[in-house]
Amino acid sequence: MLKTIKYIILGTLFGLVLTKTEAISWFRMQEMFRFQSFHMYGIIGSAIVTGIISIQLIKRLNIKTLTGEKITIERKPFNKGTIIGGLIFGMGWALTGACPGPIFAQIGTGASVAIVLLLSAIAGTWVYSYFKPKLPH
Amino acid sequence: MFELLKQPWPWYVSGPLIGLSIPLLLILGNKSLGISSSLKHICAACIPGKIPFLNYDWKNESWNLAFALGIIFGGYIGADLLTNPSNIAISDATIAVLKQNKITDFSGYMPMEIFNWQSILTLKGFIIIVIGGFFVGFGTRYANGCTSGHSIMGLSNLQWPSLVATICFFIGGLFITHLMLPIILNL
């Protein structure tokens, strides 16, 4: 229970930042894909720089989790899906102006139609899972 | 202070904060940031059927669902308690090109003339919301990650497959924005 609350709080902070910086906005995605503003590139770029520094510090200083576990980071393997799936997601991203995180945040803002976005994305995930053995990987 | 928080947060504040979620999740729980997995866990919890990919103990991954639930709360706090009094300040060039493509309402996070319940029954709304949402779910799982898992977490960990994924996200997005949206928005 306490664990669940911890992740709800972290998620709340994450969603708050996404919302207040307008990274959940369809308009901001259009601006990004049209190269008409630095805003989204600044967000993604500075998030990555912060992430790189943090992970390097964790690795070099051998920082452990609060409970003393060794920190492990899952490595995502490369396969054809990285490219084909990536292209399909990119198309969905530009159409909806949202990636999975912002869909949840949009629901929170009261944009009730984002529930349809979420259900469609869940359907997409399910259909992929169903056809996974037949798709090129 | 409260008034300042209500203003849109600049990228140099929000970007590093988003980046800090990586060490926070690692140190507080040994978890790698990634949100699209939550969609898979929802499938595994609700409609797993006999699909091997969905038959696993999703409860072991429930942190991801708690995180997603939190994002919903964050959206509420950000939009309804710390409401920005003005429209989203997108560039004039973007407004101009969208106006040429039948978008007139710039008051919300998204164009309200498309993102409403009636519009889902029109071809334009169906393509943008339902097909678009389907592509987000299908594509992220096929690519094994989304903007958070690949572009932020994967690139922060200097993994080249995440760079390939991110480039493909952009190619897909540029294709839709520049070649398809001019048609779709004018339907």
PDB file of C-alpha atoms in Angstrom:
ATOM      1  CA  MET A   1       0.000   0.000   0.000  1.00  0.00           C
ATOM      2  CA  LEU A   2       2.736   2.407   1.028  1.00  0.00           C
ATOM      3  CA  LYS A   3       4.594   1.431  -2.152  1.00  0.00           C
ATOM      4  CA  THR A   4       1.541   2.186  -4.248  1.00  0.00           C
ATOM      5  CA  ILE A   5       1.182   5.619  -2.653  1.00  0.00           C
ATOM      6  CA  LYS A   6       4.856   6.317  -3.376  1.00  0.00           C
ATOM      7  CA  TYR A   7       4.367   5.724  -7.098  1.00  0.00           C
ATOM      8  CA  ILE A   8       1.103   7.632  -7.170  1.00  0.00           C
ATOM      9  CA  ILE A   9       2.919  10.647  -5.697  1.00  0.00           C
ATOM     10  CA  LEU A  10       5.809  10.343  -8.166  1.00  0.00           C
ATOM     11  CA  GLY A  11       3.303   9.985 -11.014  1.00  0.00           C
ATOM     12  CA  THR A  12       1.394  13.028  -9.780  1.00  0.00           C
ATOM     13  CA  LEU A  13       4.548  15.148  -9.847  1.00  0.00           C
ATOM     14  CA  PHE A  14       5.401  13.813 -13.301  1.00  0.00           C
ATOM     15  CA  GLY A  15       1.906  14.549 -14.605  1.00  0.00           C
ATOM     16  CA  LEU A  16       1.909  17.999 -13.021  1.00  0.00           C
ATOM     17  CA  VAL A  17       5.165  18.909 -14.778  1.00  0.00           C
ATOM     18  CA  LEU A  18       3.934  17.547 -18.131  1.00  0.00           C
ATOM     19  CA  THR A  19       0.741  19.560 -17.798  1.00  0.00           C
ATOM     20  CA  LYS A  20       2.218  22.844 -16.591  1.00  0.00           C
ATOM     21  CA  THR A  21       4.851  22.821 -19.307  1.00  0.00           C
ATOM     22  CA  GLU A  22       2.140  22.062 -21.897  1.00  0.00           C
ATOM     23  CA  ALA A  23       3.803  18.846 -23.084  1.00  0.00           C
ATOM     24  CA  ILE A  24       0.290  17.369 -23.123  1.00  0.00           C
ATOM     25  CA  SER A  25      -0.841  19.861 -25.752  1.00  0.00           C
ATOM     26  CA  TRP A  26      -1.679  18.830 -29.298  1.00  0.00           C
ATOM     27  CA  PHE A  27      -0.684  22.348 -30.357  1.00  0.00           C
ATOM     28  CA  ARG A  28       2.777  21.992 -28.816  1.00  0.00           C
ATOM     29  CA  MET A  29       3.337  18.743 -30.744  1.00  0.00           C
ATOM     30  CA  GLN A  30       2.326  20.457 -33.982  1.00  0.00           C
ATOM     31  CA  GLU A  31       4.771  23.245 -33.225  1.00  0.00           C
ATOM     32  CA  MET A  32       7.486  20.643 -32.601  1.00  0.00           C
ATOM     33  CA  PHE A  33       6.851  18.598 -35.753  1.00  0.00           C
ATOM     34  CA  ARG A  34       6.822  21.829 -37.761  1.00  0.00           C
ATOM     35  CA  PHE A  35      10.107  23.029 -36.166  1.00  0.00           C
ATOM     36  CA  GLN A  36       8.452  26.309 -35.191  1.00  0.00           C
ATOM     37  CA  SER A  37       9.470  26.459 -31.552  1.00  0.00           C
ATOM     38  CA  PHE A  38      12.305  25.285 -29.348  1.00  0.00           C
ATOM     39  CA  HIS A  39       9.965  24.517 -26.410  1.00  0.00           C
ATOM     40  CA  MET A  40       9.494  20.727 -26.808  1.00  0.00           C
ATOM     41  CA  TYR A  41      13.090  20.208 -27.956  1.00  0.00           C
ATOM     42  CA  GLY A  42      14.268  22.105 -24.882  1.00  0.00           C
ATOM     43  CA  ILE A  43      12.145  19.917 -22.622  1.00  0.00           C
ATOM     44  CA  ILE A  44      13.195  16.608 -24.154  1.00  0.00           C
ATOM     45  CA  GLY A  45      16.836  17.676 -24.548  1.00  0.00           C
ATOM     46  CA  SER A  46      17.288  18.974 -21.010  1.00  0.00           C
ATOM     47  CA  ALA A  47      15.442  15.938 -19.590  1.00  0.00           C
ATOM     48  CA  ILE A  48      17.903  13.654 -21.402  1.00  0.00           C
ATOM     49  CA  VAL A  49      20.933  15.655 -20.238  1.00  0.00           C
ATOM     50  CA  THR A  50      19.664  15.492 -16.651  1.00  0.00           C
ATOM     51  CA  GLY A  51      18.986  11.773 -17.083  1.00  0.00           C
ATOM     52  CA  ILE A  52      22.453  11.059 -18.513  1.00  0.00           C
ATOM     53  CA  ILE A  53      24.188  12.902 -15.650  1.00  0.00           C
ATOM     54  CA  SER A  54      21.993  11.147 -13.060  1.00  0.00           C
ATOM     55  CA  ILE A  55      22.583   7.665 -14.453  1.00  0.00           C
ATOM     56  CA  GLN A  56      26.329   8.259 -14.798  1.00  0.00           C
ATOM     57  CA  LEU A  57      26.487   9.413 -11.159  1.00  0.00           C
ATOM     58  CA  ILE A  58      24.508   6.361 -10.051  1.00  0.00           C
ATOM     59  CA  LYS A  59      26.830   4.037 -11.980  1.00  0.00           C
ATOM     60  CA  ARG A  60      30.148   5.691 -11.090  1.00  0.00           C
ATOM     61  CA  LEU A  61      29.386   6.294  -7.434  1.00  0.00           C
ATOM     62  CA  ASN A  62      27.706   2.900  -7.221  1.00  0.00           C
ATOM     63  CA  ILE A  63      24.638   4.467  -5.663  1.00  0.00           C
ATOM     64  CA  LYS A  64      22.155   1.932  -4.263  1.00  0.00           C
ATOM     65  CA  THR A  65      18.404   2.121  -3.827  1.00  0.00           C
ATOM     66  CA  LEU A  66      17.035   3.345  -0.493  1.00  0.00           C
ATOM     67  CA  THR A  67      16.710  -0.261   0.618  1.00  0.00           C
ATOM     68  CA  GLY A  68      20.309  -1.021  -0.366  1.00  0.00           C
ATOM     69  CA  GLU A  69      19.621  -2.917  -3.595  1.00  0.00           C
ATOM     70  CA  LYS A  70      21.947  -2.605  -6.562  1.00  0.00           C
ATOM     71  CA  ILE A  71      20.325  -0.393  -9.191  1.00  0.00           C
ATOM     72  CA  THR A  72      19.625  -2.242 -12.424  1.00  0.00           C
ATOM     73  CA  ILE A  73      18.420  -0.653 -15.644  1.00  0.00           C
ATOM     74  CA  GLU A  74      16.570  -2.742 -18.176  1.00  0.00           C
ATOM     75  CA  ARG A  75      18.207  -2.697 -21.614  1.00  0.00           C
ATOM     76  CA  LYS A  76      15.794  -2.593 -24.512  1.00  0.00           C
ATOM     77  CA  PRO A  77      16.904  -4.940 -27.300  1.00  0.00           C
ATOM     78  CA  PHE A  78      16.885  -3.855 -30.927  1.00  0.00           C
ATOM     79  CA  ASN A  79      14.699  -5.631 -33.471  1.00  0.00           C
ATOM     80  CA  LYS A  80      12.638  -4.766 -36.540  1.00  0.00           C
ATOM     81  CA  GLY A  81       9.843  -3.674 -34.215  1.00  0.00           C
ATOM     82  CA  THR A  82      11.991  -0.797 -33.001  1.00  0.00           C
ATOM     83  CA  ILE A  83      11.730   0.658 -36.512  1.00  0.00           C
ATOM     84  CA  ILE A  84       8.260  -0.452 -37.653  1.00  0.00           C
ATOM     85  CA  GLY A  85       6.628   0.119 -34.273  1.00  0.00           C
ATOM     86  CA  GLY A  86       8.510   3.379 -33.911  1.00  0.00           C
ATOM     87  CA  LEU A  87       7.134   4.668 -37.218  1.00  0.00           C
ATOM     88  CA  ILE A  88       3.584   3.617 -36.294  1.00  0.00           C
ATOM     89  CA  PHE A  89       3.791   5.245 -32.866  1.00  0.00           C
ATOM     90  CA  GLY A  90       5.224   8.406 -34.440  1.00  0.00           C
ATOM     91  CA  MET A  91       2.199   8.624 -36.714  1.00  0.00           C
ATOM     92  CA  GLY A  92      -0.156   8.155 -33.770  1.00  0.00           C
ATOM     93  CA  TRP A  93       1.796  10.738 -31.779  1.00  0.00           C
ATOM     94  CA  ALA A  94       1.336  13.392 -34.488  1.00  0.00           C
ATOM     95  CA  LEU A  95      -2.349  12.563 -35.019  1.00  0.00           C
ATOM     96  CA  THR A  96      -3.370  12.564 -31.354  1.00  0.00           C
ATOM     97  CA  GLY A  97      -0.731  15.036 -30.182  1.00  0.00           C
ATOM     98  CA  ALA A  98      -0.182  12.707 -27.257  1.00  0.00           C
ATOM     99  CA  CYS A  99       2.050   9.905 -26.127  1.00  0.00           C
ATOM    100  CA  PRO A 100       0.902   7.527 -23.380  1.00  0.00           C
ATOM    101  CA  GLY A 101       1.902   9.792 -20.452  1.00  0.00           C
ATOM    102  CA  PRO A 102       0.069  12.850 -21.751  1.00  0.00           C
ATOM    103  CA  ILE A 103      -3.061  10.762 -22.495  1.00  0.00           C
ATOM    104  CA  PHE A 104      -3.366  10.072 -18.758  1.00  0.00           C
ATOM    105  CA  ALA A 105      -2.686  13.723 -17.931  1.00  0.00           C
ATOM    106  CA  GLN A 106      -5.286  14.887 -20.470  1.00  0.00           C
ATOM    107  CA  ILE A 107      -7.903  12.724 -18.767  1.00  0.00           C
ATOM    108  CA  GLY A 108      -6.990  14.450 -15.509  1.00  0.00           C
ATOM    109  CA  THR A 109      -7.418  17.887 -17.031  1.00  0.00           C
ATOM    110  CA  GLY A 110     -11.051  16.972 -17.640  1.00  0.00           C
ATOM    111  CA  ALA A 111     -10.767  16.411 -21.391  1.00  0.00           C
ATOM    112  CA  SER A 112     -13.168  13.475 -21.223  1.00  0.00           C
ATOM    113  CA  VAL A 113     -12.663  12.530 -24.857  1.00  0.00           C
ATOM    114  CA  ALA A 114      -9.110  11.526 -23.927  1.00  0.00           C
ATOM    115  CA  ILE A 115     -10.747   8.437 -22.411  1.00  0.00           C
ATOM    116  CA  VAL A 116     -11.460   7.361 -26.005  1.00  0.00           C
ATOM    117  CA  LEU A 117      -7.799   7.977 -26.802  1.00  0.00           C
ATOM    118  CA  LEU A 118      -6.830   5.744 -23.887  1.00  0.00           C
ATOM    119  CA  LEU A 119      -9.278   2.995 -24.872  1.00  0.00           C
ATOM    120  CA  SER A 120      -8.036   3.122 -28.476  1.00  0.00           C
ATOM    121  CA  ALA A 121      -4.441   2.882 -27.280  1.00  0.00           C
ATOM    122  CA  ILE A 122      -5.342  -0.081 -25.065  1.00  0.00           C
ATOM    123  CA  ALA A 123      -7.038  -1.700 -28.072  1.00  0.00           C
ATOM    124  CA  GLY A 124      -3.896  -1.098 -30.144  1.00  0.00           C
ATOM    125  CA  THR A 125      -1.745  -2.689 -27.453  1.00  0.00           C
ATOM    126  CA  TRP A 126      -4.072  -5.696 -27.290  1.00  0.00           C
ATOM    127  CA  VAL A 127      -4.155  -6.180 -31.072  1.00  0.00           C
ATOM    128  CA  TYR A 128      -0.352  -5.995 -31.180  1.00  0.00           C
ATOM    129  CA  SER A 129      -0.153  -8.611 -28.414  1.00  0.00           C
ATOM    130  CA  TYR A 130      -2.541 -10.865 -30.337  1.00  0.00           C
ATOM    131  CA  PHE A 131      -0.616 -10.650 -33.622  1.00  0.00           C
ATOM    132  CA  LYS A 132       2.854 -10.490 -32.065  1.00  0.00           C
ATOM    133  CA  PRO A 133       3.881 -14.040 -33.136  1.00  0.00           C
ATOM    134  CA  LYS A 134       3.019 -13.238 -36.767  1.00  0.00           C
ATOM    135  CA  LEU A 135       4.658  -9.799 -36.981  1.00  0.00           C
ATOM    136  CA  PRO A 136       8.264  -9.292 -38.132  1.00  0.00           C
ATOM    137  CA  HIS A 137      10.652  -8.769 -35.233  1.00  0.00           C
TER     138      HIS A 137
ATOM    139  CA  MET B   1       4.542  32.055  -5.689  1.00  0.00           C
ATOM    140  CA  PHE B   2       1.110  30.614  -6.485  1.00  0.00           C
ATOM    141  CA  GLU B   3       0.738  33.048  -9.375  1.00  0.00           C
ATOM    142  CA  LEU B   4       4.149  32.033 -10.693  1.00  0.00           C
ATOM    143  CA  LEU B   5       3.213  28.325 -10.557  1.00  0.00           C
ATOM    144  CA  LYS B   6       0.099  29.077 -12.579  1.00  0.00           C
ATOM    145  CA  GLN B   7       2.136  30.419 -15.466  1.00  0.00           C
ATOM    146  CA  PRO B   8       3.290  27.886 -18.062  1.00  0.00           C
ATOM    147  CA  TRP B   9       6.548  26.329 -16.835  1.00  0.00           C
ATOM    148  CA  PRO B  10       9.501  27.038 -19.150  1.00  0.00           C
ATOM    149  CA  TRP B  11      11.396  24.128 -20.692  1.00  0.00           C
ATOM    150  CA  TYR B  12      14.510  24.763 -18.590  1.00  0.00           C
ATOM    151  CA  VAL B  13      12.461  24.110 -15.456  1.00  0.00           C
ATOM    152  CA  SER B  14      10.295  21.242 -16.674  1.00  0.00           C
ATOM    153  CA  GLY B  15      12.947  19.379 -18.702  1.00  0.00           C
ATOM    154  CA  PRO B  16      15.352  18.888 -15.784  1.00  0.00           C
ATOM    155  CA  LEU B  17      12.420  17.982 -13.501  1.00  0.00           C
ATOM    156  CA  ILE B  18      11.298  15.311 -15.976  1.00  0.00           C
ATOM    157  CA  GLY B  19      14.921  14.110 -16.163  1.00  0.00           C
ATOM    158  CA  LEU B  20      15.061  13.903 -12.348  1.00  0.00           C
ATOM    159  CA  SER B  21      12.180  11.424 -12.371  1.00  0.00           C
ATOM    160  CA  ILE B  22      14.762   8.901 -13.662  1.00  0.00           C
ATOM    161  CA  PRO B  23      17.036   8.863 -10.582  1.00  0.00           C
ATOM    162  CA  LEU B  24      14.021   9.261  -8.288  1.00  0.00           C
ATOM    163  CA  LEU B  25      12.379   6.115  -9.667  1.00  0.00           C
ATOM    164  CA  LEU B  26      15.692   4.228  -9.638  1.00  0.00           C
ATOM    165  CA  ILE B  27      16.670   5.193  -6.107  1.00  0.00           C
ATOM    166  CA  LEU B  28      13.208   4.968  -4.569  1.00  0.00           C
ATOM    167  CA  GLY B  29      12.246   1.689  -6.187  1.00  0.00           C
ATOM    168  CA  ASN B  30      14.758   0.416  -8.776  1.00  0.00           C
ATOM    169  CA  LYS B  31      12.245   1.178 -11.528  1.00  0.00           C
ATOM    170  CA  SER B  32      13.005   2.366 -15.057  1.00  0.00           C
ATOM    171  CA  LEU B  33      10.815   5.210 -16.283  1.00  0.00           C
ATOM    172  CA  GLY B  34       8.363   4.091 -18.972  1.00  0.00           C
ATOM    173  CA  ILE B  35       4.669   4.700 -19.316  1.00  0.00           C
ATOM    174  CA  SER B  36       3.453   2.706 -22.320  1.00  0.00           C
ATOM    175  CA  SER B  37       3.918  -0.533 -20.345  1.00  0.00           C
ATOM    176  CA  SER B  38       0.916   0.531 -18.278  1.00  0.00           C
ATOM    177  CA  LEU B  39      -1.259  -0.056 -21.374  1.00  0.00           C
ATOM    178  CA  LYS B  40       0.057  -3.615 -21.568  1.00  0.00           C
ATOM    179  CA  HIS B  41      -0.608  -4.179 -17.854  1.00  0.00           C
ATOM    180  CA  ILE B  42      -4.185  -2.963 -18.310  1.00  0.00           C
ATOM    181  CA  CYS B  43      -4.607  -5.512 -21.130  1.00  0.00           C
ATOM    182  CA  ALA B  44      -3.029  -8.244 -18.986  1.00  0.00           C
ATOM    183  CA  ALA B  45      -5.301  -7.396 -16.066  1.00  0.00           C
ATOM    184  CA  CYS B  46      -8.575  -7.036 -17.982  1.00  0.00           C
ATOM    185  CA  ILE B  47      -8.520  -8.960 -21.249  1.00  0.00           C
ATOM    186  CA  PRO B  48      -5.531 -11.351 -21.343  1.00  0.00           C
ATOM    187  CA  GLY B  49      -7.392 -14.144 -23.196  1.00  0.00           C
ATOM    188  CA  LYS B  50      -4.991 -16.905 -24.146  1.00  0.00           C
ATOM    189  CA  ILE B  51      -2.370 -14.498 -25.492  1.00  0.00           C
ATOM    190  CA  PRO B  52       1.035 -15.578 -24.131  1.00  0.00           C
ATOM    191  CA  PHE B  53       2.381 -11.984 -24.252  1.00  0.00           C
ATOM    192  CA  LEU B  54      -0.387 -10.908 -21.861  1.00  0.00           C
ATOM    193  CA  ASN B  55      -0.308 -13.847 -19.482  1.00  0.00           C
ATOM    194  CA  TYR B  56       2.049 -12.750 -16.731  1.00  0.00           C
ATOM    195  CA  ASP B  57       1.550 -11.547 -13.203  1.00  0.00           C
ATOM    196  CA  TRP B  58       0.749  -7.904 -13.906  1.00  0.00           C
ATOM    197  CA  LYS B  59       0.464  -7.255 -10.162  1.00  0.00           C
ATOM    198  CA  ASN B  60       4.271  -7.424 -10.005  1.00  0.00           C
ATOM    199  CA  GLU B  61       4.287  -4.405 -12.299  1.00  0.00           C
ATOM    200  CA  SER B  62       1.485  -2.547 -10.569  1.00  0.00           C
ATOM    201  CA  TRP B  63       3.854   0.328  -9.702  1.00  0.00           C
ATOM    202  CA  ASN B  64       3.512   1.352 -13.340  1.00  0.00           C
ATOM    203  CA  LEU B  65      -0.281   1.570 -13.018  1.00  0.00           C
ATOM    204  CA  ALA B  66       0.045   3.569  -9.789  1.00  0.00           C
ATOM    205  CA  PHE B  67       2.395   5.941 -11.609  1.00  0.00           C
ATOM    206  CA  ALA B  68      -0.109   6.312 -14.477  1.00  0.00           C
ATOM    207  CA  LEU B  69      -2.917   6.979 -11.986  1.00  0.00           C
ATOM    208  CA  GLY B  70      -0.732   9.658 -10.440  1.00  0.00           C
ATOM    209  CA  ILE B  71      -0.280  11.297 -13.849  1.00  0.00           C
ATOM    210  CA  ILE B  72      -4.071  11.681 -14.039  1.00  0.00           C
ATOM    211  CA  PHE B  73      -4.020  13.493 -10.671  1.00  0.00           C
ATOM    212  CA  GLY B  74      -1.112  15.601 -11.895  1.00  0.00           C
ATOM    213  CA  GLY B  75      -3.130  16.627 -14.934  1.00  0.00           C
ATOM    214  CA  TYR B  76      -5.992  17.660 -12.680  1.00  0.00           C
ATOM    215  CA  ILE B  77      -3.770  19.713 -10.380  1.00  0.00           C
ATOM    216  CA  GLY B  78      -1.920  21.308 -13.275  1.00  0.00           C
ATOM    217  CA  ALA B  79      -4.970  22.238 -15.304  1.00  0.00           C
ATOM    218  CA  ASP B  80      -7.718  22.792 -12.745  1.00  0.00           C
ATOM    219  CA  LEU B  81      -5.979  23.997  -9.566  1.00  0.00           C
ATOM    220  CA  LEU B  82      -3.073  25.808 -11.195  1.00  0.00           C
ATOM    221  CA  THR B  83      -4.992  26.992 -14.248  1.00  0.00           C
ATOM    222  CA  ASN B  84      -3.039  29.055 -16.731  1.00  0.00           C
ATOM    223  CA  PRO B  85      -5.273  32.102 -17.352  1.00  0.00           C
ATOM    224  CA  SER B  86      -4.303  32.473 -21.015  1.00  0.00           C
ATOM    225  CA  ASN B  87      -4.201  30.341 -24.160  1.00  0.00           C
ATOM    226  CA  ILE B  88      -1.190  28.191 -24.855  1.00  0.00           C
ATOM    227  CA  ALA B  89       1.393  30.508 -26.372  1.00  0.00           C
ATOM    228  CA  ILE B  90       2.299  28.546 -29.464  1.00  0.00           C
ATOM    229  CA  SER B  91       4.211  30.294 -32.212  1.00  0.00           C
ATOM    230  CA  ASP B  92       2.413  32.568 -34.652  1.00  0.00           C
ATOM    231  CA  ALA B  93       3.690  30.466 -37.535  1.00  0.00           C
ATOM    232  CA  THR B  94       1.993  27.350 -36.132  1.00  0.00           C
ATOM    233  CA  ILE B  95      -1.248  29.242 -35.489  1.00  0.00           C
ATOM    234  CA  ALA B  96      -1.178  30.558 -39.056  1.00  0.00           C
ATOM    235  CA  VAL B  97      -0.679  27.158 -40.662  1.00  0.00           C
ATOM    236  CA  LEU B  98      -3.330  25.522 -38.455  1.00  0.00           C
ATOM    237  CA  LYS B  99      -5.807  28.300 -39.257  1.00  0.00           C
ATOM    238  CA  GLN B 100      -5.288  27.527 -42.944  1.00  0.00           C
ATOM    239  CA  ASN B 101      -6.299  23.975 -42.080  1.00  0.00           C
ATOM    240  CA  LYS B 102      -9.662  24.770 -40.507  1.00  0.00           C
ATOM    241  CA  ILE B 103      -8.551  24.972 -36.874  1.00  0.00           C
ATOM    242  CA  THR B 104     -10.080  27.991 -35.157  1.00  0.00           C
ATOM    243  CA  ASP B 105     -10.248  27.210 -31.424  1.00  0.00           C
ATOM    244  CA  PHE B 106      -6.892  27.691 -29.695  1.00  0.00           C
ATOM    245  CA  SER B 107      -8.259  27.938 -26.155  1.00  0.00           C
ATOM    246  CA  GLY B 108      -7.540  24.424 -24.855  1.00  0.00           C
ATOM    247  CA  TYR B 109      -4.688  21.938 -24.744  1.00  0.00           C
ATOM    248  CA  MET B 110      -6.040  20.546 -28.013  1.00  0.00           C
ATOM    249  CA  PRO B 111      -8.333  21.822 -30.753  1.00  0.00           C
ATOM    250  CA  MET B 112     -11.764  21.431 -29.193  1.00  0.00           C
ATOM    251  CA  GLU B 113     -13.510  21.290 -32.572  1.00  0.00           C
ATOM    252  CA  ILE B 114     -11.822  17.916 -33.135  1.00  0.00           C
ATOM    253  CA  PHE B 115     -11.428  16.580 -29.610  1.00  0.00           C
ATOM    254  CA  ASN B 116     -15.070  16.305 -28.581  1.00  0.00           C
ATOM    255  CA  TRP B 117     -17.527  13.427 -28.356  1.00  0.00           C
ATOM    256  CA  GLN B 118     -19.587  14.330 -31.444  1.00  0.00           C
ATOM    257  CA  SER B 119     -16.483  14.573 -33.581  1.00  0.00           C
ATOM    258  CA  ILE B 120     -15.558  10.917 -32.975  1.00  0.00           C
ATOM    259  CA  LEU B 121     -18.419  10.016 -35.326  1.00  0.00           C
ATOM    260  CA  THR B 122     -16.971  12.134 -38.142  1.00  0.00           C
ATOM    261  CA  LEU B 123     -14.233  10.805 -40.407  1.00  0.00           C
ATOM    262  CA  LYS B 124     -11.780  13.488 -39.269  1.00  0.00           C
ATOM    263  CA  GLY B 125     -12.375  12.900 -35.560  1.00  0.00           C
ATOM    264  CA  PHE B 126     -12.317   9.135 -35.957  1.00  0.00           C
ATOM    265  CA  ILE B 127      -8.957   9.180 -37.764  1.00  0.00           C
ATOM    266  CA  ILE B 128      -7.351  11.585 -35.311  1.00  0.00           C
ATOM    267  CA  ILE B 129      -8.711  10.171 -32.054  1.00  0.00           C
ATOM    268  CA  VAL B 130      -9.518   6.503 -32.608  1.00  0.00           C
ATOM    269  CA  ILE B 131      -7.009   5.513 -35.316  1.00  0.00           C
ATOM    270  CA  GLY B 132      -4.395   7.819 -33.796  1.00  0.00           C
ATOM    271  CA  GLY B 133      -4.908   6.312 -30.341  1.00  0.00           C
ATOM    272  CA  PHE B 134      -4.751   2.816 -31.799  1.00  0.00           C
ATOM    273  CA  PHE B 135      -1.424   3.637 -33.489  1.00  0.00           C
ATOM    274  CA  VAL B 136      -0.061   4.969 -30.190  1.00  0.00           C
ATOM    275  CA  GLY B 137      -0.911   1.721 -28.398  1.00  0.00           C
ATOM    276  CA  PHE B 138       0.089  -0.621 -31.227  1.00  0.00           C
ATOM    277  CA  GLY B 139       3.267   1.255 -32.106  1.00  0.00           C
ATOM    278  CA  THR B 140       4.611   1.743 -28.597  1.00  0.00           C
ATOM    279  CA  ARG B 141       4.241  -1.925 -27.758  1.00  0.00           C
ATOM    280  CA  TYR B 142       5.714  -3.016 -31.096  1.00  0.00           C
ATOM    281  CA  ALA B 143       8.636  -0.641 -30.539  1.00  0.00           C
ATOM    282  CA  ASN B 144       8.839  -1.728 -26.880  1.00  0.00           C
ATOM    283  CA  GLY B 145       8.618   1.805 -25.517  1.00  0.00           C
ATOM    284  CA  CYS B 146       7.367   5.333 -26.024  1.00  0.00           C
ATOM    285  CA  THR B 147       8.687   8.849 -25.580  1.00  0.00           C
ATOM    286  CA  SER B 148       9.352   8.245 -21.889  1.00  0.00           C
ATOM    287  CA  GLY B 149      10.795   4.729 -22.066  1.00  0.00           C
ATOM    288  CA  HIS B 150      12.876   5.188 -25.225  1.00  0.00           C
ATOM    289  CA  SER B 151      13.437   8.901 -25.840  1.00  0.00           C
ATOM    290  CA  ILE B 152      14.004   9.916 -22.232  1.00  0.00           C
ATOM    291  CA  MET B 153      14.982   6.805 -20.264  1.00  0.00           C
ATOM    292  CA  GLY B 154      16.672   4.875 -23.079  1.00  0.00           C
ATOM    293  CA  LEU B 155      18.647   7.842 -24.397  1.00  0.00           C
ATOM    294  CA  SER B 156      19.637   8.838 -20.861  1.00  0.00           C
ATOM    295  CA  ASN B 157      21.113   5.367 -20.510  1.00  0.00           C
ATOM    296  CA  LEU B 158      22.893   5.816 -23.867  1.00  0.00           C
ATOM    297  CA  GLN B 159      21.195   2.849 -25.517  1.00  0.00           C
ATOM    298  CA  TRP B 160      21.430   3.001 -29.294  1.00  0.00           C
ATOM    299  CA  PRO B 161      18.163   1.101 -29.973  1.00  0.00           C
ATOM    300  CA  SER B 162      16.371   3.951 -28.211  1.00  0.00           C
ATOM    301  CA  LEU B 163      18.031   6.427 -30.552  1.00  0.00           C
ATOM    302  CA  VAL B 164      16.772   4.413 -33.545  1.00  0.00           C
ATOM    303  CA  ALA B 165      13.294   4.313 -31.983  1.00  0.00           C
ATOM    304  CA  THR B 166      13.303   8.068 -31.337  1.00  0.00           C
ATOM    305  CA  ILE B 167      14.356   8.818 -34.915  1.00  0.00           C
ATOM    306  CA  CYS B 168      11.539   6.573 -36.178  1.00  0.00           C
ATOM    307  CA  PHE B 169       9.029   8.311 -33.866  1.00  0.00           C
ATOM    308  CA  PHE B 170      10.019  11.565 -35.539  1.00  0.00           C
ATOM    309  CA  ILE B 171       9.916  10.218 -39.075  1.00  0.00           C
ATOM    310  CA  GLY B 172       6.372   8.917 -38.438  1.00  0.00           C
ATOM    311  CA  GLY B 173       5.359  12.213 -36.863  1.00  0.00           C
ATOM    312  CA  LEU B 174       6.832  14.329 -39.664  1.00  0.00           C
ATOM    313  CA  PHE B 175       5.119  12.165 -42.300  1.00  0.00           C
ATOM    314  CA  ILE B 176       1.715  12.671 -40.678  1.00  0.00           C
ATOM    315  CA  THR B 177       2.202  16.358 -39.889  1.00  0.00           C
ATOM    316  CA  HIS B 178       3.456  17.436 -43.290  1.00  0.00           C
ATOM    317  CA  LEU B 179       1.846  14.993 -45.719  1.00  0.00           C
ATOM    318  CA  MET B 180      -1.296  13.613 -44.077  1.00  0.00           C
ATOM    319  CA  LEU B 181      -2.648  16.265 -41.698  1.00  0.00           C
ATOM    320  CA  PRO B 182      -3.160  18.829 -44.501  1.00  0.00           C
ATOM    321  CA  ILE B 183      -5.610  16.305 -45.974  1.00  0.00           C
ATOM    322  CA  ILE B 184      -7.117  14.975 -42.740  1.00  0.00           C
ATOM    323  CA  LEU B 185      -7.701  18.399 -41.158  1.00  0.00           C
ATOM    324  CA  ASN B 186      -9.568  19.543 -44.258  1.00  0.00           C
ATOM    325  CA  LEU B 187     -11.931  16.574 -44.364  1.00  0.00           C
TER     326      LEU B 187
END
